[in-house]
Amino acid sequence: AQKITQTQPGMFVQEKEAVTLDCTYDTSDPSYGLFWYKQPSSGEMIFLIYQGSYDQQNATEGRYSLNFQKARKSANLVISASQLGDSAMYFCAMREHNTNAGKSTFGDGTTLTVKP
Amino acid sequence: SAVISQKPSRDICQRGTSLTIQCQVDSQVTMMFWYRQQPGQSLTLIATANQGSEATYESGFVIDKFPISRPNLTFSTLTVSNMSPEDSSIYLCSVDPGGYGGYTFGSGTRLTVV
């Protein structure tokens, strides 16, 4: 079974609007971390935000916030006030701390296009 | 957080040849990871490289095709051997900075095999 599922291959958003990118995950490890990365067309991977499985509050980093719903096993990324430079591929990833030798598993990604 | 210098940034290679990709980290790290990203797809882990031991390869990847060196805690190389057009991908190295933060990635090597 796929551990990380991103069901939106592509998303469009108007500049200055907010957008939510979906991510669901599957694990039996009680201790894990969830991550979002941005990959512009240049190919580099940029770490955006982290949520730990034991964190009580949703993570926020500037315009990025993570809507963590543990019971539903979802970790959606919310980007507020979209900018043209936000156009990129976005990957959700998970690292299980007690299993899988600490390796990260990545979803298939969502391509976000911000329209002017 | 760690900073990784990855070289080359891109290359166009003839089939049957080999390319070695280098990653230099500005701090000592225990684990380094090598990923392949085929066009339009997600990241696939090739192997985990720990200093002083053989790299651990994921299913579908073998040492003869992707030999890895890890001579010290700040440096690693991945060689793509006997290349074919199917090896055309972005190759990325990454490190675990410790704690519970996200991985740090190199800038990637965009490889085209003709």
XYZ file of N, CA and C in Angstrom:
690
model
N 0.850 -1.198 0.000
C 0.000 0.000 0.000
C 0.889 1.252 0.000
N 0.448 2.244 -0.722
C 1.239 3.458 -0.807
C 1.180 4.168 0.529
N 2.309 4.635 0.977
C 2.363 5.265 2.292
C 1.970 6.733 2.246
N 2.256 7.385 1.145
C 1.924 8.794 0.992
C 1.090 8.948 -0.278
N -0.055 9.563 -0.158
C -0.950 9.750 -1.295
C -1.249 11.220 -1.503
N -0.929 11.690 -2.681
C -1.296 13.045 -3.086
C -2.218 12.888 -4.288
N -3.469 13.227 -4.108
C -4.490 12.918 -5.109
C -4.652 13.995 -6.172
N -3.951 15.091 -6.014
C -4.102 16.215 -6.954
C -2.851 16.320 -7.836
N -2.881 15.799 -9.034
C -1.703 15.923 -9.899
C -1.382 17.378 -10.229
N -2.432 18.194 -10.395
C -2.224 19.587 -10.731
C -3.267 20.459 -10.060
N -2.838 21.658 -9.662
C -3.739 22.612 -9.037
C -3.449 24.002 -9.609
N -4.535 24.799 -9.725
C -4.386 26.183 -10.153
C -4.924 27.081 -9.045
N -4.289 28.223 -8.872
C -4.763 29.192 -7.890
C -4.493 30.593 -8.428
N -5.381 31.478 -8.099
C -5.199 32.872 -8.494
C -4.207 33.537 -7.547
N -3.379 34.378 -8.098
C -2.423 35.127 -7.267
C -3.162 35.808 -6.124
N -2.560 35.731 -4.927
C -3.045 36.341 -3.691
C -4.131 35.507 -3.003
N -4.596 34.446 -3.660
C -5.558 33.569 -3.022
C -4.821 32.497 -2.211
N -5.556 31.800 -1.349
C -5.003 30.675 -0.599
C -5.297 29.371 -1.353
N -4.438 28.382 -1.138
C -4.634 27.084 -1.787
C -4.250 25.984 -0.812
N -4.956 24.868 -0.898
C -4.674 23.708 -0.054
C -4.251 22.543 -0.921
N -3.118 21.968 -0.591
C -2.621 20.773 -1.292
C -2.801 19.585 -0.359
N -3.434 18.544 -0.868
C -3.824 17.420 -0.032
C -2.728 16.363 0.086
N -2.700 15.744 1.254
C -1.759 14.643 1.496
C -2.369 13.730 2.553
N -2.457 12.450 2.248
C -2.823 11.462 3.261
C -1.693 10.456 3.377
N -1.595 9.838 4.529
C -0.484 8.934 4.773
C -0.965 7.696 5.504
N -0.107 6.709 5.515
C -0.453 5.445 6.164
C 0.767 4.923 6.904
N 0.629 4.705 8.200
C 1.706 4.138 8.995
C 1.135 3.533 10.258
N 1.845 2.546 10.790
C 1.483 1.980 12.085
C 2.491 2.402 13.152
N 3.513 3.135 12.732
C 4.511 3.634 13.664
C 3.911 4.821 14.421
N 3.899 4.815 15.750
C 3.296 5.936 16.479
C 4.134 7.216 16.423
N 5.398 7.075 16.053
C 6.292 8.233 16.001
C 6.757 8.457 14.563
N 6.364 9.575 14.019
C 6.712 9.858 12.624
C 6.710 11.358 12.399
N 7.331 11.746 11.312
C 7.328 13.148 10.915
C 6.769 13.280 9.515
N 6.098 14.384 9.294
C 5.516 14.675 7.987
C 6.157 15.963 7.462
N 6.460 15.972 6.193
C 7.197 17.082 5.598
C 6.558 17.500 4.280
N 6.762 18.747 3.947
C 6.435 19.236 2.624
C 7.678 19.866 2.013
N 7.879 19.550 0.738
C 8.991 20.104 -0.015
C 8.456 20.773 -1.277
N 9.177 21.794 -1.720
C 8.866 22.501 -2.960
C 9.977 22.231 -3.958
N 9.603 21.897 -5.178
C 10.596 21.682 -6.227
C 10.286 22.587 -7.416
N 10.994 23.698 -7.540
C 10.814 24.557 -8.719
C 11.327 23.853 -9.975
N 11.136 24.488 -11.095
C 11.567 23.889 -12.365
C 13.077 23.687 -12.428
N 13.817 24.371 -11.575
C 15.274 24.202 -11.538
C 15.678 22.831 -11.006
N 14.780 22.167 -10.295
C 15.058 20.807 -9.842
C 15.470 20.665 -8.392
N 15.843 21.744 -7.738
C 16.250 21.610 -6.335
C 15.035 21.293 -5.459
N 15.287 20.670 -4.342
C 14.240 20.339 -3.381
C 14.392 21.268 -2.185
N 13.329 21.988 -1.867
C 13.372 22.972 -0.794
C 12.432 22.525 0.308
N 12.974 22.340 1.503
C 12.172 21.945 2.650
C 11.308 23.125 3.089
N 10.001 22.884 3.285
C 9.083 23.950 3.642
C 8.634 23.900 5.095
N 8.178 22.727 5.537
C 7.512 22.678 6.825
C 7.504 21.248 7.342
N 7.495 21.138 8.660
C 7.553 19.837 9.330
C 6.461 19.755 10.400
N 5.870 18.551 10.530
C 4.886 18.278 11.580
C 5.229 16.947 12.218
N 5.412 16.933 13.524
C 5.658 15.693 14.227
C 4.364 15.042 14.667
N 4.377 13.735 14.778
C 3.144 13.022 15.103
C 2.653 13.338 16.509
N 3.539 13.788 17.374
C 3.130 14.100 18.740
C 2.883 15.590 18.961
N 3.076 16.367 17.894
C 2.858 17.810 18.035
C 1.371 18.102 18.230
N 1.087 18.937 19.210
C -0.309 19.248 19.519
C -0.877 20.316 18.598
N -0.002 21.182 18.117
C -0.471 22.277 17.278
C -0.013 22.086 15.837
N -0.789 22.647 14.924
C -0.407 22.610 13.525
C 0.811 23.485 13.293
N 1.720 22.981 12.447
C 2.935 23.730 12.151
C 2.640 24.901 11.218
N 3.368 25.993 11.421
C 3.277 27.143 10.520
C 4.685 27.666 10.258
N 4.902 28.102 9.020
C 6.163 28.719 8.624
C 5.840 29.805 7.618
N 5.720 31.034 8.120
C 5.394 32.134 7.214
C 4.048 31.918 6.547
N 4.041 31.890 5.224
C 2.781 31.701 4.485
C 2.356 30.234 4.396
N 3.171 29.348 4.928
C 2.849 27.925 4.867
C 2.305 27.453 6.221
N 1.268 26.680 6.176
C 0.765 26.023 7.372
C 0.367 24.598 7.002
N 0.442 23.751 7.996
C 0.132 22.347 7.777
C -1.119 22.018 8.578
N -2.154 21.589 7.896
C -3.407 21.203 8.535
C -3.318 19.711 8.864
N -2.934 19.427 10.100
C -2.653 18.054 10.535
C -3.894 17.484 11.220
N -4.454 16.435 10.633
C -5.589 15.741 11.221
C -5.175 14.296 11.422
N -4.705 14.011 12.615
C -4.066 12.734 12.899
C -5.030 11.565 12.738
N -6.241 11.709 13.228
C -7.198 10.603 13.151
C -7.535 10.261 11.698
N -7.527 11.251 10.851
C -7.821 11.029 9.441
C -6.554 10.746 8.636
N -5.410 10.820 9.299
C -4.115 10.608 8.650
C -3.963 11.503 7.442
N -4.205 12.780 7.683
C -4.009 13.740 6.602
C -3.104 14.873 7.083
N -2.368 15.426 6.147
C -1.396 16.479 6.450
C -1.373 17.448 5.278
N -2.413 18.220 5.161
C -2.563 19.106 4.016
C -1.731 20.376 4.187
N -1.158 20.833 3.099
C -0.381 22.072 3.093
C -1.274 23.218 2.635
N -1.282 24.283 3.414
C -2.026 25.472 3.044
C -1.030 26.591 2.751
N -1.144 27.149 1.566
C -0.314 28.286 1.186
C -1.234 29.499 1.116
N -0.963 30.488 1.916
C -1.792 31.695 1.916
C -1.178 32.740 0.995
N -2.020 33.630 0.500
C -1.570 34.755 -0.326
C -0.584 34.294 -1.391
N -1.037 33.420 -2.280
C -0.158 32.819 -3.295
C 0.563 33.873 -4.117
N 1.796 33.531 -4.454
C 2.626 34.392 -5.285
C 3.035 33.629 -6.540
N 3.394 34.355 -7.579
C 3.778 33.706 -8.832
C 4.952 32.755 -8.611
N 5.832 33.114 -7.693
C 6.983 32.268 -7.398
C 6.639 30.978 -6.679
N 5.388 30.823 -6.284
C 4.957 29.572 -5.653
C 4.693 28.480 -6.677
N 4.666 28.845 -7.951
C 4.443 27.839 -9.006
C 5.589 26.837 -8.982
N 5.277 25.584 -8.716
C 6.296 24.550 -8.554
C 5.595 23.223 -8.318
N 6.410 22.178 -8.197
C 5.906 20.878 -7.764
C 6.056 20.816 -6.253
N 5.061 20.255 -5.571
C 5.082 20.136 -4.115
C 4.960 18.667 -3.733
N 5.871 18.237 -2.871
C 5.894 16.850 -2.429
C 5.624 16.759 -0.937
N 4.757 15.837 -0.585
C 4.535 15.464 0.803
C 5.399 14.237 1.091
N 5.978 14.171 2.278
C 6.852 13.053 2.628
C 6.663 12.685 4.092
N 7.013 11.466 4.403
C 6.904 10.978 5.776
C 8.163 10.209 6.156
N 8.560 10.377 7.394
C 9.661 9.586 7.930
C 9.171 8.918 9.210
N 9.263 7.613 9.227
C 8.863 6.844 10.400
C 10.085 6.650 11.287
N 9.962 7.007 12.558
C 11.140 7.041 13.417
C 11.551 5.675 13.935
N 10.631 4.742 14.007
C 10.949 3.426 14.563
C 11.033 2.332 13.509
N 10.584 2.616 12.327
C 10.606 1.623 11.246
C 11.212 2.255 10.011
N 11.464 1.437 9.019
C 11.938 1.906 7.724
C 13.296 2.597 7.807
N 14.048 2.280 8.859
C 15.425 2.771 9.003
C 15.531 4.285 8.860
N 14.491 5.004 9.253
C 14.560 6.458 9.213
C 14.509 7.066 7.829
N 14.204 6.251 6.836
C 14.165 6.783 5.470
C 12.847 7.504 5.223
N 12.883 8.455 4.325
C 11.679 9.198 3.970
C 10.986 8.587 2.765
N 9.675 8.636 2.784
C 8.853 8.190 1.653
C 8.148 9.402 1.089
N 8.182 9.547 -0.234
C 7.612 10.715 -0.886
C 6.338 10.353 -1.647
N 5.404 11.312 -1.674
C 4.234 11.169 -2.522
C 4.579 11.480 -3.968
N 3.578 11.369 -4.837
C 3.797 11.578 -6.266
C 3.874 13.047 -6.655
N 3.497 13.918 -5.745
C 3.625 15.343 -6.018
C 2.386 15.979 -6.594
N 2.280 17.293 -6.388
C 1.224 18.124 -6.960
C 1.878 19.315 -7.636
N 1.527 19.529 -8.889
C 2.045 20.701 -9.599
C 1.108 21.871 -9.368
N 1.630 22.908 -8.755
C 0.842 24.111 -8.478
C 1.192 25.191 -9.491
N 0.173 25.759 -10.086
C 0.355 26.883 -11.000
C -0.405 28.076 -10.440
N 0.309 29.171 -10.245
C -0.302 30.400 -9.749
C -0.553 31.320 -10.932
N -1.806 31.720 -11.095
C -2.190 32.566 -12.221
C -2.176 34.032 -11.823
N -1.657 34.889 -12.683
C -1.634 36.322 -12.347
C -3.015 36.946 -12.459
N 21.283 24.707 9.391
C 21.136 23.444 8.683
C 22.300 23.244 7.723
N 22.536 21.996 7.316
C 23.646 21.680 6.441
C 23.450 22.271 5.053
N 24.566 22.568 4.408
C 24.557 23.043 3.026
C 25.304 22.014 2.188
N 24.704 21.623 1.066
C 25.287 20.598 0.213
C 25.641 21.195 -1.134
N 26.862 20.948 -1.562
C 27.291 21.328 -2.903
C 27.289 20.074 -3.767
N 26.479 20.065 -4.807
C 26.368 18.899 -5.679
C 26.847 19.265 -7.071
N 27.698 18.369 -7.628
C 28.253 18.599 -8.957
C 28.250 17.323 -9.776
N 28.077 17.371 -11.084
C 27.733 18.558 -11.855
C 26.242 18.875 -11.726
N 25.860 20.047 -12.163
C 24.446 20.409 -12.080
C 23.658 19.763 -13.214
N 24.308 19.541 -14.320
C 23.686 18.869 -15.449
C 24.766 18.310 -16.361
N 24.391 17.290 -17.119
C 25.321 16.729 -18.087
C 24.545 15.976 -19.143
N 25.124 15.940 -20.320
C 24.598 15.135 -21.420
C 25.667 14.101 -21.740
N 25.309 12.833 -21.652
C 26.293 11.764 -21.783
C 25.891 10.787 -22.872
N 26.903 10.145 -23.419
C 26.672 9.117 -24.426
C 26.315 7.806 -23.739
N 25.457 7.038 -24.355
C 25.114 5.735 -23.788
C 26.361 4.869 -23.711
N 26.406 4.042 -22.664
C 27.542 3.159 -22.453
C 28.642 3.762 -21.599
N 28.571 5.067 -21.357
C 29.589 5.706 -20.528
C 29.109 5.788 -19.080
N 29.957 6.334 -18.220
C 29.633 6.468 -16.797
C 29.785 7.921 -16.376
N 29.020 8.304 -15.365
C 29.092 9.658 -14.808
C 29.157 9.554 -13.296
N 30.064 10.306 -12.707
C 30.167 10.343 -11.250
C 29.665 11.678 -10.740
N 28.742 11.606 -9.804
C 28.139 12.791 -9.184
C 28.720 12.930 -7.781
N 29.076 14.158 -7.431
C 29.698 14.399 -6.130
C 28.800 15.256 -5.253
N 28.804 14.959 -3.966
C 28.121 15.795 -2.987
C 29.052 16.085 -1.820
N 29.246 17.363 -1.565
C 30.082 17.824 -0.468
C 29.195 18.556 0.538
N 29.262 18.133 1.795
C 28.444 18.737 2.839
C 29.327 19.609 3.721
N 28.785 20.724 4.198
C 29.613 21.651 4.974
C 29.691 21.264 6.451
N 29.134 20.143 6.834
C 29.241 19.649 8.204
C 29.221 18.127 8.177
N 29.627 17.532 9.273
C 29.678 16.072 9.321
C 28.272 15.498 9.533
N 27.926 14.541 8.720
C 26.615 13.905 8.821
C 26.791 12.402 8.758
N 25.952 11.688 9.459
C 26.075 10.235 9.498
C 25.498 9.591 8.242
N 24.277 9.979 7.926
C 23.577 9.313 6.828
C 23.458 10.255 5.637
N 23.758 9.704 4.457
C 23.502 10.414 3.210
C 22.644 9.514 2.335
N 21.770 10.136 1.594
C 20.841 9.395 0.758
C 20.996 9.855 -0.684
N 20.853 8.911 -1.591
C 20.862 9.220 -3.016
C 19.499 8.860 -3.611
N 18.927 9.839 -4.335
C 17.609 9.651 -4.937
C 17.703 9.812 -6.451
N 16.776 9.159 -7.122
C 16.579 9.364 -8.554
C 15.167 9.884 -8.758
N 15.048 10.851 -9.640
C 13.736 11.377 -9.992
C 13.603 11.339 -11.507
N 12.867 10.372 -11.995
C 12.645 10.273 -13.426
C 11.669 11.354 -13.864
N 11.702 11.719 -15.136
C 10.885 12.853 -15.602
C 9.426 12.758 -15.195
N 8.943 13.796 -14.547
C 7.545 13.875 -14.157
C 7.148 12.984 -13.009
N 8.122 12.381 -12.351
C 7.785 11.445 -11.281
C 8.324 11.901 -9.935
N 8.030 11.106 -8.936
C 8.462 11.414 -7.580
C 9.894 10.934 -7.364
N 10.369 11.127 -6.164
C 11.723 10.705 -5.804
C 11.724 9.241 -5.404
N 12.707 8.523 -5.915
C 12.902 7.131 -5.555
C 14.267 6.985 -4.911
N 14.309 6.387 -3.741
C 15.567 6.221 -3.028
C 16.397 5.143 -3.713
N 17.640 5.493 -4.039
C 18.558 4.521 -4.633
C 19.274 3.745 -3.526
N 19.877 4.500 -2.595
C 20.674 3.853 -1.554
C 20.925 4.821 -0.415
N 21.276 4.239 0.706
C 21.697 4.985 1.887
C 23.190 4.750 2.071
N 23.924 5.828 2.241
C 25.379 5.725 2.363
C 25.819 6.181 3.745
N 26.416 5.272 4.493
C 26.987 5.596 5.795
C 28.493 5.504 5.701
N 29.183 6.390 6.385
C 30.638 6.396 6.341
C 31.190 5.132 6.969
N 32.145 4.524 6.278
C 32.823 3.358 6.814
C 32.121 2.040 6.582
N 31.030 2.066 5.844
C 30.344 0.802 5.559
C 29.812 0.820 4.134
N 29.475 -0.341 3.641
C 28.902 -0.434 2.294
C 27.542 0.258 2.264
N 27.250 0.852 1.141
C 25.940 1.476 0.978
C 24.848 0.412 0.979
N 23.705 0.797 1.443
C 22.536 -0.095 1.454
C 21.621 0.296 0.309
N 21.414 -0.626 -0.620
C 20.652 -0.341 -1.828
C 19.201 -0.771 -1.675
N 18.330 0.010 -2.291
C 16.905 -0.306 -2.305
C 16.624 -1.325 -3.405
N 15.478 -1.938 -3.283
C 15.063 -2.925 -4.274
C 15.052 -2.301 -5.666
N 15.664 -2.991 -6.608
C 15.700 -2.501 -7.979
C 16.974 -1.753 -8.330
N 17.815 -1.516 -7.352
C 19.080 -0.814 -7.587
C 20.230 -1.707 -7.118
N 21.288 -1.786 -7.930
C 22.405 -2.662 -7.611
C 23.710 -1.885 -7.644
N 24.661 -2.395 -6.896
C 25.938 -1.705 -6.733
C 26.704 -1.620 -8.043
N 26.586 -2.614 -8.898
C 27.328 -2.588 -10.161
C 26.870 -1.445 -11.051
N 25.610 -1.097 -10.962
C 25.051 -0.040 -11.779
C 25.234 1.334 -11.120
N 25.107 1.377 -9.799
C 25.166 2.643 -9.061
C 26.174 2.546 -7.898
N 27.447 2.380 -8.192
C 28.410 2.318 -7.096
C 28.477 3.647 -6.339
N 28.594 3.545 -5.030
C 28.599 4.708 -4.149
C 29.846 4.655 -3.287
N 30.466 5.801 -3.111
C 31.565 5.900 -2.158
C 31.185 6.881 -1.060
N 31.712 6.615 0.130
C 31.469 7.526 1.269
C 32.749 7.517 2.111
N 33.777 8.218 1.632
C 35.087 8.133 2.277
C 35.163 8.831 3.629
N 34.287 9.807 3.865
C 34.293 10.504 5.151
C 32.896 11.038 5.437
N 32.765 11.778 6.522
C 31.448 12.214 6.972
C 30.920 13.444 6.244
N 31.677 13.974 5.281
C 31.230 15.169 4.568
C 31.137 14.984 3.058
N 31.416 13.811 2.550
C 31.530 13.648 1.099
C 31.002 12.294 0.662
N 30.374 12.297 -0.534
C 29.922 11.054 -1.130
C 29.847 11.207 -2.638
N 30.013 10.112 -3.339
C 29.829 10.110 -4.787
C 28.900 8.980 -5.184
N 28.150 9.239 -6.249
C 27.303 8.231 -6.892
C 27.746 8.152 -8.343
N 28.027 6.962 -8.817
C 28.365 6.759 -10.224
C 27.207 6.063 -10.917
N 26.808 6.599 -12.043
C 25.817 5.932 -12.890
C 26.605 5.259 -14.008
N 26.611 3.934 -14.015
C 27.500 3.184 -14.895
C 26.772 2.667 -16.134
N 27.545 2.528 -17.207
C 27.015 1.930 -18.436
C 25.635 2.501 -18.762
N 25.599 3.797 -18.936
C 24.320 4.505 -19.020
C 23.524 4.182 -20.272
N 22.224 4.212 -20.118
C 21.277 4.087 -21.219
C 20.306 5.261 -21.128
N 19.547 5.511 -22.189
C 18.586 6.634 -22.123
C 17.614 6.540 -20.946
N 17.347 5.329 -20.471
C 16.438 5.164 -19.333
C 17.013 5.744 -18.039
N 18.295 6.004 -18.016
C 18.929 6.606 -16.837
C 18.782 8.119 -16.817
N 18.200 8.684 -17.849
C 17.981 10.133 -17.877
C 17.026 10.515 -16.751
N 17.525 11.284 -15.812
C 16.782 11.619 -14.595
C 17.478 12.779 -13.897
N 16.836 13.237 -12.838
C 17.518 14.112 -11.891
C 17.992 13.225 -10.748
N 19.253 13.365 -10.384
C 19.813 12.625 -9.259
C 20.083 13.626 -8.129
N 19.628 13.267 -6.948
C 19.733 14.159 -5.800
C 20.379 13.444 -4.628
N 21.276 14.125 -3.957
C 21.777 13.615 -2.690
C 21.091 14.401 -1.579
N 20.974 13.788 -0.439
C 20.381 14.477 0.694
C 20.998 13.966 1.986
N 20.867 14.772 3.017
C 21.388 14.387 4.315
C 20.313 14.588 5.364
N 20.444 13.799 6.380
C 19.574 13.930 7.544
C 20.290 14.824 8.540
N 19.806 16.031 8.767
C 20.517 16.947 9.658
C 20.404 16.576 11.121
N 19.673 15.530 11.424
C 19.484 15.132 12.810
C 18.231 15.765 13.383
N 17.803 15.265 14.492
C 16.569 15.763 15.073
C 15.387 15.324 14.251
N 14.415 16.154 14.173
C 13.190 15.784 13.473
C 12.867 16.727 12.325
N 13.867 17.418 11.826
C 13.635 18.335 10.719
C 13.652 17.629 9.391
N 13.425 18.406 8.345
C 13.417 17.858 7.005
C 14.819 17.624 6.490
N 14.915 16.761 5.505
C 16.202 16.525 4.868
C 16.676 17.795 4.155
N 17.985 17.900 4.039
C 18.582 18.924 3.197
C 19.028 18.242 1.913
N 18.700 18.865 0.786
C 19.029 18.275 -0.509
C 20.103 19.083 -1.220
N 20.898 18.381 -2.018
C 21.748 19.067 -2.967
C 20.891 19.658 -4.068
N 21.515 20.440 -4.924
C 20.773 21.140 -5.973
C 20.379 20.233 -7.129
N 20.862 18.988 -7.116
C 20.447 18.036 -8.139
C 21.365 18.017 -9.343
N 21.422 16.866 -9.984
C 22.156 16.687 -11.238
C 21.163 16.222 -12.283
N 20.985 17.040 -13.304
C 20.051 16.700 -14.381
C 20.837 15.977 -15.459
N 20.612 14.684 -15.572
C 21.365 13.831 -16.492
C 20.513 13.475 -17.700
N 21.082 13.683 -18.877
C 20.450 13.266 -20.125
C 21.400 12.307 -20.823
N 20.903 11.134 -21.169
C 21.718 10.132 -21.862
C 21.213 10.014 -23.294
N 22.135 10.188 -24.230
C 21.746 10.169 -25.653
C 22.420 9.002 -26.386
